Coordinates of C-alpha atoms in Angstrom, one line a residue:
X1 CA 120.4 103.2 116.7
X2 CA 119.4 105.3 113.6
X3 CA 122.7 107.3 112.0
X4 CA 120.1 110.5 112.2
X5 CA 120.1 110.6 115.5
X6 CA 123.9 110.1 116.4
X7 CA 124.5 112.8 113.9
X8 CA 122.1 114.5 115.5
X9 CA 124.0 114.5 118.6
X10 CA 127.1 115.3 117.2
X11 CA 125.3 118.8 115.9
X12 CA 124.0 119.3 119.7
X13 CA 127.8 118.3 120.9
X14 CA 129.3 121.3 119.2
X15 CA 126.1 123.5 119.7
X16 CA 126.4 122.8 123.5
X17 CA 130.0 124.1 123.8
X18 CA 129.2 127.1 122.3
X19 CA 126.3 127.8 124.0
X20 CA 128.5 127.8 127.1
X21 CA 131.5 130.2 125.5
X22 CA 132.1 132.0 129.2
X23 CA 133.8 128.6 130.6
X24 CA 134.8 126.7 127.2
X25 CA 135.7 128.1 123.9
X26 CA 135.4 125.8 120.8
X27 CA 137.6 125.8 117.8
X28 CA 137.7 123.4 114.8
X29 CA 140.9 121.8 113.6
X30 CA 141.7 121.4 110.0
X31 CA 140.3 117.8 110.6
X32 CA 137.6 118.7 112.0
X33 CA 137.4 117.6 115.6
X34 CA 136.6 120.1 118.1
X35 CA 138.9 121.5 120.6
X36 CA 138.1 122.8 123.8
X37 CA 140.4 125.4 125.2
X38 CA 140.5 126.0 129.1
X39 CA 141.9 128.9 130.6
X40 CA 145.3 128.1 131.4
X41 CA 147.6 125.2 129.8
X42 CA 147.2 122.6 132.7
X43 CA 143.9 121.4 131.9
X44 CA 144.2 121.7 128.1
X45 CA 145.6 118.5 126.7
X46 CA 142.6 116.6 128.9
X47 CA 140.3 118.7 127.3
X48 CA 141.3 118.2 124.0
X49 CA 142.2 114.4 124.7
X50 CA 138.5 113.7 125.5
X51 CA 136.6 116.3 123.3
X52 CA 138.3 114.6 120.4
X53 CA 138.2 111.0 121.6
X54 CA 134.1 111.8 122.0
X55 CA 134.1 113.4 118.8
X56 CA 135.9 109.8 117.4
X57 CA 133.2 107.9 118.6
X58 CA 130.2 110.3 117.9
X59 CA 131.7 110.4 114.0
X60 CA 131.8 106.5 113.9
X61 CA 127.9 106.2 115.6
X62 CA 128.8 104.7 118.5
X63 CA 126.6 105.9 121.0
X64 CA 127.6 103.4 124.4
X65 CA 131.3 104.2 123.4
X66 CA 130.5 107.7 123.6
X67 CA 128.2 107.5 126.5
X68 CA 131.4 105.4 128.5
X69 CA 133.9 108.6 127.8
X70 CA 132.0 110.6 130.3
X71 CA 132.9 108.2 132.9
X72 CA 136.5 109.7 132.4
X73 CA 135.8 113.4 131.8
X74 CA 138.0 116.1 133.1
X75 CA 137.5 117.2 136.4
X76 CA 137.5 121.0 134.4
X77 CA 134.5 120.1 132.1
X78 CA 132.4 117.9 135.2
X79 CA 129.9 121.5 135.5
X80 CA 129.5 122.0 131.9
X81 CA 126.2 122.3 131.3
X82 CA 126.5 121.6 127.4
X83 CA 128.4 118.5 128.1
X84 CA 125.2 117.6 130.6
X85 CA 123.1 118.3 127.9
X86 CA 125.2 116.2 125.1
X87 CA 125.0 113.1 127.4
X88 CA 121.6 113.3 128.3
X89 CA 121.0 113.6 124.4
X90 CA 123.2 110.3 124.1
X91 CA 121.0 108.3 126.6
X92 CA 118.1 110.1 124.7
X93 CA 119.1 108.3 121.5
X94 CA 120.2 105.1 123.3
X95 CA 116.7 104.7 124.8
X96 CA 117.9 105.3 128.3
X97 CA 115.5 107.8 129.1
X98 CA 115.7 108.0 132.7
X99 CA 119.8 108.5 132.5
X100 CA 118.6 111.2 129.9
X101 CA 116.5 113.0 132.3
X102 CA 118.6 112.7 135.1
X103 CA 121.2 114.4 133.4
X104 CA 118.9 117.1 132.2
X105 CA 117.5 117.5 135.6
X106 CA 121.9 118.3 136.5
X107 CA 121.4 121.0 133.9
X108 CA 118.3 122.5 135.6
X109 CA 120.2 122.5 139.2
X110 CA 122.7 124.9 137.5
X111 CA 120.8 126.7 135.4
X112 CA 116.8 126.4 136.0
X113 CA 115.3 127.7 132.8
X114 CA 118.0 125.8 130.3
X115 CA 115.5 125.2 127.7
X116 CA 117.8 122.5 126.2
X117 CA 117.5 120.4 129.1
X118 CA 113.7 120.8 129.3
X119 CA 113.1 119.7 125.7
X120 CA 115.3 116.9 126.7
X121 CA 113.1 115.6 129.7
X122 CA 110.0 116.5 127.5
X123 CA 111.1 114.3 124.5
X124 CA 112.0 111.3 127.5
X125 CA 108.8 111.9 129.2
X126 CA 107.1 111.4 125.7
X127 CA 108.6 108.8 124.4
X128 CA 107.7 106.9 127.9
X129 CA 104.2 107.9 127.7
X130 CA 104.4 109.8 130.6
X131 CA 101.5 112.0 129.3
X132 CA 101.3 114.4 132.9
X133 CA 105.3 114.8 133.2
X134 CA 105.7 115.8 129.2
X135 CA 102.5 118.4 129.4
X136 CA 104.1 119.9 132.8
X137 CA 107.8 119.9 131.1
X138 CA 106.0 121.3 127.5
X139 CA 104.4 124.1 129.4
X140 CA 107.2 125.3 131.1
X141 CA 109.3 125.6 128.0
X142 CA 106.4 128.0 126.2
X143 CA 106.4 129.9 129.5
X144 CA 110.0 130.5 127.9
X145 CA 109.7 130.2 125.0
X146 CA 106.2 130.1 123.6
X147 CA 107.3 129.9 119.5
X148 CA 109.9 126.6 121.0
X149 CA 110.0 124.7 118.0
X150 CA 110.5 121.4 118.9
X151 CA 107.8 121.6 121.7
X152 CA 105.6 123.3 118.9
X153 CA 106.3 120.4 116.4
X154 CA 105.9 117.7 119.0
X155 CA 102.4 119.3 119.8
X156 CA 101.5 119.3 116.1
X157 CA 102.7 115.6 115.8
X158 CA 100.2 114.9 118.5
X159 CA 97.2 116.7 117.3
X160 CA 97.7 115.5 114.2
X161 CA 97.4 111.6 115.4
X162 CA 94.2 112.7 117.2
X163 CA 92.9 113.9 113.7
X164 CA 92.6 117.6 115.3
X165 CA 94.1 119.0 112.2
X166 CA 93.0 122.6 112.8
X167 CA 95.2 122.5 116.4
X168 CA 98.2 120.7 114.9
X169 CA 98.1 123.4 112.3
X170 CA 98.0 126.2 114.6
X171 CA 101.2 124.3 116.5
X172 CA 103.1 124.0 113.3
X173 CA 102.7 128.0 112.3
X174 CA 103.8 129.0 116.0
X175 CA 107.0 126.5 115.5
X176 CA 107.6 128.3 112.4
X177 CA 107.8 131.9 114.7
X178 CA 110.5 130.2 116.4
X179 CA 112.1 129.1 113.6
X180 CA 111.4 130.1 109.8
X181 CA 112.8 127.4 108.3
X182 CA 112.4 124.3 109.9
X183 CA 111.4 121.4 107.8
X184 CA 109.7 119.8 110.4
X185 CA 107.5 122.6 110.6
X186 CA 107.0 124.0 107.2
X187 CA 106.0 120.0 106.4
X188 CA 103.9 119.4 109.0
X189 CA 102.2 123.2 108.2
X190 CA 101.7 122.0 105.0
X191 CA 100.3 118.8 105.7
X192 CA 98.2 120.1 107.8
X193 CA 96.9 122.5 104.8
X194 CA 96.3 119.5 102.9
X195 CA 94.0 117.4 105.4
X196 CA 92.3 120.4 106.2
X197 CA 91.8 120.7 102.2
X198 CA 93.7 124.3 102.1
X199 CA 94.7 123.4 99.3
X200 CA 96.6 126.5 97.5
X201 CA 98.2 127.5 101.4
X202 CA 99.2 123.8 101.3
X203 CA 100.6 123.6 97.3
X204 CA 102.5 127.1 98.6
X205 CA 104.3 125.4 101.9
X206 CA 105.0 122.6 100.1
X207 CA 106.8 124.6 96.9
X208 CA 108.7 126.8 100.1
X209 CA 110.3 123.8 101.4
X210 CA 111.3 121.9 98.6
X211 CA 112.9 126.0 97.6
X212 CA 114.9 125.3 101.2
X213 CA 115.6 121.5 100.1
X214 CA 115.3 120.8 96.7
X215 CA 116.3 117.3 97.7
X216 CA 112.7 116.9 99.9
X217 CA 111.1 113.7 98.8
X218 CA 107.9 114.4 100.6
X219 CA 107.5 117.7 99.4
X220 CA 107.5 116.8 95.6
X221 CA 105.4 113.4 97.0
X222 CA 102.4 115.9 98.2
X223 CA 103.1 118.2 95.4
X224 CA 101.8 115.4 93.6
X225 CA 99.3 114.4 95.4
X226 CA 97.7 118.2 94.8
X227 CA 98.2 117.3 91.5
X228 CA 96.3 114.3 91.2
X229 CA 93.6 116.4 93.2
X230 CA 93.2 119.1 90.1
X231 CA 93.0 115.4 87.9
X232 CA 96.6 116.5 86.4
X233 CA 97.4 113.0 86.4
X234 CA 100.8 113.4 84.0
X235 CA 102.1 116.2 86.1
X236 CA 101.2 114.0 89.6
X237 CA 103.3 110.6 87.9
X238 CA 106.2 113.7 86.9
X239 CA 106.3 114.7 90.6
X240 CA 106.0 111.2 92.6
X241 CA 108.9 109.9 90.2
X242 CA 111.0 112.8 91.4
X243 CA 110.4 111.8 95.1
X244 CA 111.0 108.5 93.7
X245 CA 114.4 109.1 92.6
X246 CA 115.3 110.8 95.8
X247 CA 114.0 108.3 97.9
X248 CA 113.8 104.8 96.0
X249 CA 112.4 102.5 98.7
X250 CA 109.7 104.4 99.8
X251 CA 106.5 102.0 99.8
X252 CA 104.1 105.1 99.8
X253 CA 105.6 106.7 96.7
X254 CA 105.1 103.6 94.9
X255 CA 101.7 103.5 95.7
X256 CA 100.8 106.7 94.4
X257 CA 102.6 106.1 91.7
X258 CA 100.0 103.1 90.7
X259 CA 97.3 105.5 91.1
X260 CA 98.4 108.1 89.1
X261 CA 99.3 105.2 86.3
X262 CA 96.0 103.7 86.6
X263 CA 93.5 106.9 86.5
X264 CA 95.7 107.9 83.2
X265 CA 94.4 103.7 81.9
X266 CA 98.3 102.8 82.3
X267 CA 97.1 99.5 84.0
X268 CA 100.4 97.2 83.3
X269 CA 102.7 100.5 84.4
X270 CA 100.5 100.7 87.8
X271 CA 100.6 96.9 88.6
X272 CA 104.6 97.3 88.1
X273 CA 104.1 100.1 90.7
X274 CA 102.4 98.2 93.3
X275 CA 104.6 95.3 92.5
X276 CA 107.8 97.2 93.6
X277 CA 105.9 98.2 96.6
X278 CA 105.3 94.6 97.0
X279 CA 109.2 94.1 97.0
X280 CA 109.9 96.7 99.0
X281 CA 107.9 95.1 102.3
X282 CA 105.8 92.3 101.4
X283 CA 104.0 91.7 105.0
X284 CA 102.3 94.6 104.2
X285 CA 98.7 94.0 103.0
X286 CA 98.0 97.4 100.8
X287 CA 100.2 97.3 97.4
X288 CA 98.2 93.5 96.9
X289 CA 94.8 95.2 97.5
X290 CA 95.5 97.7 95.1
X291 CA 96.9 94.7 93.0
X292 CA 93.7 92.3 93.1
X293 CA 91.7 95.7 92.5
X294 CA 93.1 96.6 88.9
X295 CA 93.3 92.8 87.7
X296 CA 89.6 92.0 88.8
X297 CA 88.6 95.3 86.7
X298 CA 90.3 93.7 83.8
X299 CA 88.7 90.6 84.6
X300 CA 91.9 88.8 85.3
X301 CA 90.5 86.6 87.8
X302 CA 93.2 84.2 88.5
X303 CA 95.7 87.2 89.4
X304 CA 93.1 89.3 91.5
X305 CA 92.4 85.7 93.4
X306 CA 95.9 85.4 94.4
X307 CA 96.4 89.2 95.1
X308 CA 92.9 89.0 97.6
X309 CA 94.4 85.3 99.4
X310 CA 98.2 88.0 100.4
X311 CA 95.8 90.6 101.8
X312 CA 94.0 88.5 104.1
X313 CA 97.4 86.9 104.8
X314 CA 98.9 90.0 105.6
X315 CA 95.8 91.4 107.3
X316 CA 93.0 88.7 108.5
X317 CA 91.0 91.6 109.6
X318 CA 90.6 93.1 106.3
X319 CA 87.1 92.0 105.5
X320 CA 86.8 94.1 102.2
X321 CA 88.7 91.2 101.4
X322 CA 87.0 88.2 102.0
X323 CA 83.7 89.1 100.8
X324 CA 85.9 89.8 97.1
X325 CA 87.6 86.5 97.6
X326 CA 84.3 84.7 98.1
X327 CA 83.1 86.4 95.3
X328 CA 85.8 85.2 92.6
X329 CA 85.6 81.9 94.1
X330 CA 82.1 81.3 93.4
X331 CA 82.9 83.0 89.9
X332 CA 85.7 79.8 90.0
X333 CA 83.5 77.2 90.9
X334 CA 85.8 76.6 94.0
X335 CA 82.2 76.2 96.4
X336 CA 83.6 75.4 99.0
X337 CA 86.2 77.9 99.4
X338 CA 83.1 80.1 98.5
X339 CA 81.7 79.2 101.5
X340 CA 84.5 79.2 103.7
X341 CA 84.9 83.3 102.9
X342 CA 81.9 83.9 102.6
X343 CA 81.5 82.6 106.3
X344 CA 84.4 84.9 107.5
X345 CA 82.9 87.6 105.7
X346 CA 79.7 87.2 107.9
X347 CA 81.5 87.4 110.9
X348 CA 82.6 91.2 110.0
X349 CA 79.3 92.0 109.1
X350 CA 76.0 89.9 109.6
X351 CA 74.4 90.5 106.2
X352 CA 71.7 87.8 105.1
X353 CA 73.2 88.1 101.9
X354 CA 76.4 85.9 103.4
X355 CA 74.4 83.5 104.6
X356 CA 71.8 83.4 101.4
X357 CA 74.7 82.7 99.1
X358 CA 76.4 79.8 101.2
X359 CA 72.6 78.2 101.2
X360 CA 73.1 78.6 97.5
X361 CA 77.0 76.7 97.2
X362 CA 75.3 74.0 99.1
X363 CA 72.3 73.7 96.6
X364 CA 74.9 73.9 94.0
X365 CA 77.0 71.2 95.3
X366 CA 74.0 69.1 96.1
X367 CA 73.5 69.2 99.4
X368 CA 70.0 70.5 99.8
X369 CA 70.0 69.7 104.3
X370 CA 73.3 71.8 104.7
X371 CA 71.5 75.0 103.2
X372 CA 68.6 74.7 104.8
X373 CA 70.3 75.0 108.0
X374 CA 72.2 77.5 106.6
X375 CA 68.9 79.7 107.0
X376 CA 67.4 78.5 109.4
X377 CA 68.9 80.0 112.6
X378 CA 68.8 83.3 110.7
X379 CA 64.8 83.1 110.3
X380 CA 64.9 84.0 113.8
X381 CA 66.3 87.0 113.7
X382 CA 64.0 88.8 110.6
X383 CA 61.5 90.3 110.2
X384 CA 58.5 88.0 109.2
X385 CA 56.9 90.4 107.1
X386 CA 59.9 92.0 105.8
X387 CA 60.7 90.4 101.8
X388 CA 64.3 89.4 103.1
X389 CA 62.1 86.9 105.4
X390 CA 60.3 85.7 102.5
X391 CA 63.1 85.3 100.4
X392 CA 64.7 83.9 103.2
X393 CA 61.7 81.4 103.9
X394 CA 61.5 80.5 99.9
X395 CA 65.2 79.3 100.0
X396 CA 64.7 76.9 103.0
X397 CA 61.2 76.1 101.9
X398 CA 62.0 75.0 98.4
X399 CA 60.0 75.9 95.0
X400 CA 56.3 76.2 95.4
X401 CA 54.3 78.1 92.7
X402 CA 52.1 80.1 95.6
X403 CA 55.1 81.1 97.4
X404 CA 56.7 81.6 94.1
X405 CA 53.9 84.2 92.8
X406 CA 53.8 86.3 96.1
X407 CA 57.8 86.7 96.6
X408 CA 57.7 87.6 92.9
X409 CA 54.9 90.2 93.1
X410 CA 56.5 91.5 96.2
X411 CA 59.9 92.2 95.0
X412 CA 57.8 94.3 91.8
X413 CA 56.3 96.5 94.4
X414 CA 59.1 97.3 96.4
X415 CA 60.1 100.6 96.1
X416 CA 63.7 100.7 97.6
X417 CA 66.0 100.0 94.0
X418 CA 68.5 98.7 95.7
X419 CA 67.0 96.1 97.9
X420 CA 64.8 95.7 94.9
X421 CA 67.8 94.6 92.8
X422 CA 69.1 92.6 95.6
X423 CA 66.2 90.2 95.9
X424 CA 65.6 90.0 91.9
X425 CA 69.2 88.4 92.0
X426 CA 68.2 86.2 94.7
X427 CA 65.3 85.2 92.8
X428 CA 67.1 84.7 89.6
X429 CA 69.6 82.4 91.6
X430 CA 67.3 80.4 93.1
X431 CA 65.8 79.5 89.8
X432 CA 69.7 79.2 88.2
X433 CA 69.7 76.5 91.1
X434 CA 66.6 74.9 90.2
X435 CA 67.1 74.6 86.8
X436 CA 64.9 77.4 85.5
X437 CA 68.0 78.9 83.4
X438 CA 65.0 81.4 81.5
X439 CA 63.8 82.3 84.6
X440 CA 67.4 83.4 86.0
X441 CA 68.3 85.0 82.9
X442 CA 64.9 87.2 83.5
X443 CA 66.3 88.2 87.3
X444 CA 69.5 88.5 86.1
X445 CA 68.8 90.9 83.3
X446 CA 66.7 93.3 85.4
X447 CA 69.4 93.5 88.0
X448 CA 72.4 93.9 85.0
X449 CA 70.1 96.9 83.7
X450 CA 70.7 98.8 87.2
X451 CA 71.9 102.5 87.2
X452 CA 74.5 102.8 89.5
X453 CA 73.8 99.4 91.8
X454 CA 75.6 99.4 95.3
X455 CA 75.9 95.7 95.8
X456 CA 78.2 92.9 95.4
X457 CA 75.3 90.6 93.5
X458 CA 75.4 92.7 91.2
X459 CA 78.5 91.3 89.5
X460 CA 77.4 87.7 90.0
X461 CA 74.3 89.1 88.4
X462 CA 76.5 90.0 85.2
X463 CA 78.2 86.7 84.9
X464 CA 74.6 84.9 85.1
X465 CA 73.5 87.1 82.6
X466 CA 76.5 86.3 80.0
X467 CA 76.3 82.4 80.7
X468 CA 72.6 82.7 80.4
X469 CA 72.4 84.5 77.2
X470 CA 75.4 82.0 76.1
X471 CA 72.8 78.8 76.8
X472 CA 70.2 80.3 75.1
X473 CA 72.3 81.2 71.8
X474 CA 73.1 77.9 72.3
X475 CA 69.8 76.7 72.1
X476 CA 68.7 78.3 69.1
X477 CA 72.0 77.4 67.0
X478 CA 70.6 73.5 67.8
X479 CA 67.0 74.3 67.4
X480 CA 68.1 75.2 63.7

């Protein structure tokens, strides 16, 4: 069990007591354990035996030992509604959620509007999922207490998973009536601000609670963050490295970090970034996607090839991934692990581009059959006057001049830039493949001088381009 919440229950343990002042009066000791003074001597020395035997155990976070104490609790204190309370907030934060509301439900046979012992049934009946039990428990609390904070807050928490940003907002504000300064609620306020792009209300929250807790990690974290929003990229890497330094293994701090280091061009700073996020839980997929992302923009293949294999290993449903895997694979000459992604990338999405360049790995590698029936099934479902059929068609067809000149004249009519730049690289492969290296460096060329293309090709385009304008330098160095 997390130290936060055994601490927590020590706070409700002396709270409790004196909440309930009429039957037990609390006083601290110069050491700090809590004494519990009954009227008259007889009972006292039982009282103070167990409060600070439970007190022992709750300071050394040992929740079952403190949860077995109440087995022997004086006869004088078996009433005691706080002491209810304090072990139904012990089962809480041992997971034993039905002791924890049957002890609350002790409370509310005493005392029937104990709001302590309703936000203990409601957090129980939440944390089991029992949706209709925690609504009914939630709604008799506001019919007490309608600014309840941690009813509020629990509310917002809600709302806010169900991206209904404008209601969690509204249940953080009225948890903030009910108390002013709780962090819980001035974040989540905040947050709330943020997502709902308030920004200034959400730059002011966030500035009020790291004023109550200068030592808030997540407050100078999104104080960043609004940063990086006004493109104060300096000031956002000052404020995440605060956070930092208050919180050192927090993966998402690292991660902004990266981006704040990589919009100011700091590129080796931001992979360190994303490497410590690495360290700090490699199983999970994000820090390497941010990873391959800045060393494929410096063209450092190799690295941004092993940074795309951890993401699908850390998350195989990340298809982003494969198709940029695929990609840099063909870029490798590795064909057939080309194809192999290039395949898992289709399953995600059926584009006929998938398919049109595994037909072209197989021509590459020689093996004319397997790309024809590649295409083949795939005819099927175009189409048949559409120009991805006829590119489709030419591929498993092979070169003929006719088919050549129509598919050619077609793709210089259509009027769509982007599907026009797609098929030119198609074109220009299919002639790479066949041997017609002027021919590809034509396509290739047209489809490198794009404005603003929104396609993957488009890279391979580039690299045809390069190699093609290499061959023909080449060329022309032997012809002289």
């Amino acid at each position: 069990m997390k130290k936060s919440k055994i601490l927590a229950c020590a706070a409700f343990f002396t709270f409790c007591f004196a909440a309930n002042a009429s039957t037990t009066e609390v006083k601290e000791s110069v050491s700090g354990s809590v004494d519990f003074v009954q009227g008259g001597n007889a009972g006292q020395s039982a009282n103070v035996r167990f409060a600070n035997q439970l007190q022992k155990e709750l300071n050394a976070n040992n929740l079952k030992g403190a949860i077995a104490l109440f087995e022997k609790m004086p006869a004088g204190l078996q009433n005691d509604t706080g002491l209810k309370n304090l072990l139904g907030a012990l089962y809480y934060s041992d997971g034993q959620y039905d002791k924890a509301i049957t002890s609350a439900e002790a409370v509310l046979t005493i005392d029937d509007k104990n709001v302590e012992a309703l936000e203990l049934i409601s957090m129980c009946a939440h944390a089991k999922g029992d949706k209709k039990t925690y609504q009914a428990t939630a709604q008799r609390i506001l019919t007490v207490d309608p600014y309840n904070p941690a009813v509020n807050i629990q509310q917002g928490q809600d709302y806010a998973v169900a991206k209904k940003y404008k209601q969690a907002r509204t249940s953080y504000a009225k948890a903030l009536k009910g108390d002013s300064k709780n962090e819980d609620a001035l974040f989540g306020f905040a947050q709330m601000c943020y997502y709902l792009d308030d920004m200034q209300t959400a730059k002011s929250s966030f500035e009020r609670l790291l004023n109550q807790n200068p030592e808030s990690a997540i407050a100078y974290s999104y104080l960043g963050k609004l940063s990086a929003e006004d493109q104060n990229y300096l000031k956002a890497e000052s404020l995440v490295k605060k956070a930092i330094a208050l919180e050192p293994s927090n993966y998402d701090f690292y991660m902004d970090l990266g981006n704040y280091l990589r919009s100011q061009g700091k590129y080796d700073a931001a992979a360190s970034a994303w490497k410590k996020a690495v360290d700090l839980d490699p199983t999970y997929f994000l820090a390497y996607a941010y990873l391959a992302g800045v060393y494929d923009e410096r063209d450092m293949f190799d690295q941004a090839l092993e940074n795309y294999h951890k993401v699908i290993q850390t998350n195989p449903k990340y298809f982003y991934a494969y198709e940029e895997t695929a990609i840099l694979e063909y870029h490798a000459g590795n064909l057939e692990n080309a194809i192999k992604y290039f395949e898992k990338a289709y399953e995600y999405s059926q584009s006929l581009s998938y398919k049109l360049m595994i037909a072209a790995c197989y021509y590459k590698m020689k093996k004319p059959l397997e790309a024809k029936n590649v295409i083949n099934p795939v005819l099927k479902t175009l189409d048949r006057e559409s120009i991805e059929y006829m590119m489709a068609r030419f591929y498993v067809d092979g070169f003929n001049r006719n088919a050549e000149a129509a598919l050619v004249q077609r793709i210089n009519k259509e009027e769509n830039s982007q599907k026009k730049g797609k098929m030119q690289f198609y074109m220009g492969l299919f002639y790479e493949i066949m041997g017609g290296g002027d021919g590809a460096l034509e396509m290739y060329s047209k489809v490198a001088a794009m404005q603003a293309p929104m396609f993957f090709e488009f890279r391979i385009a580039e690299w045809g381009m390069k190699a093609g304008l290499e061959v023909q330098k080449e060329k022309q160095a032997n012809a002289q």
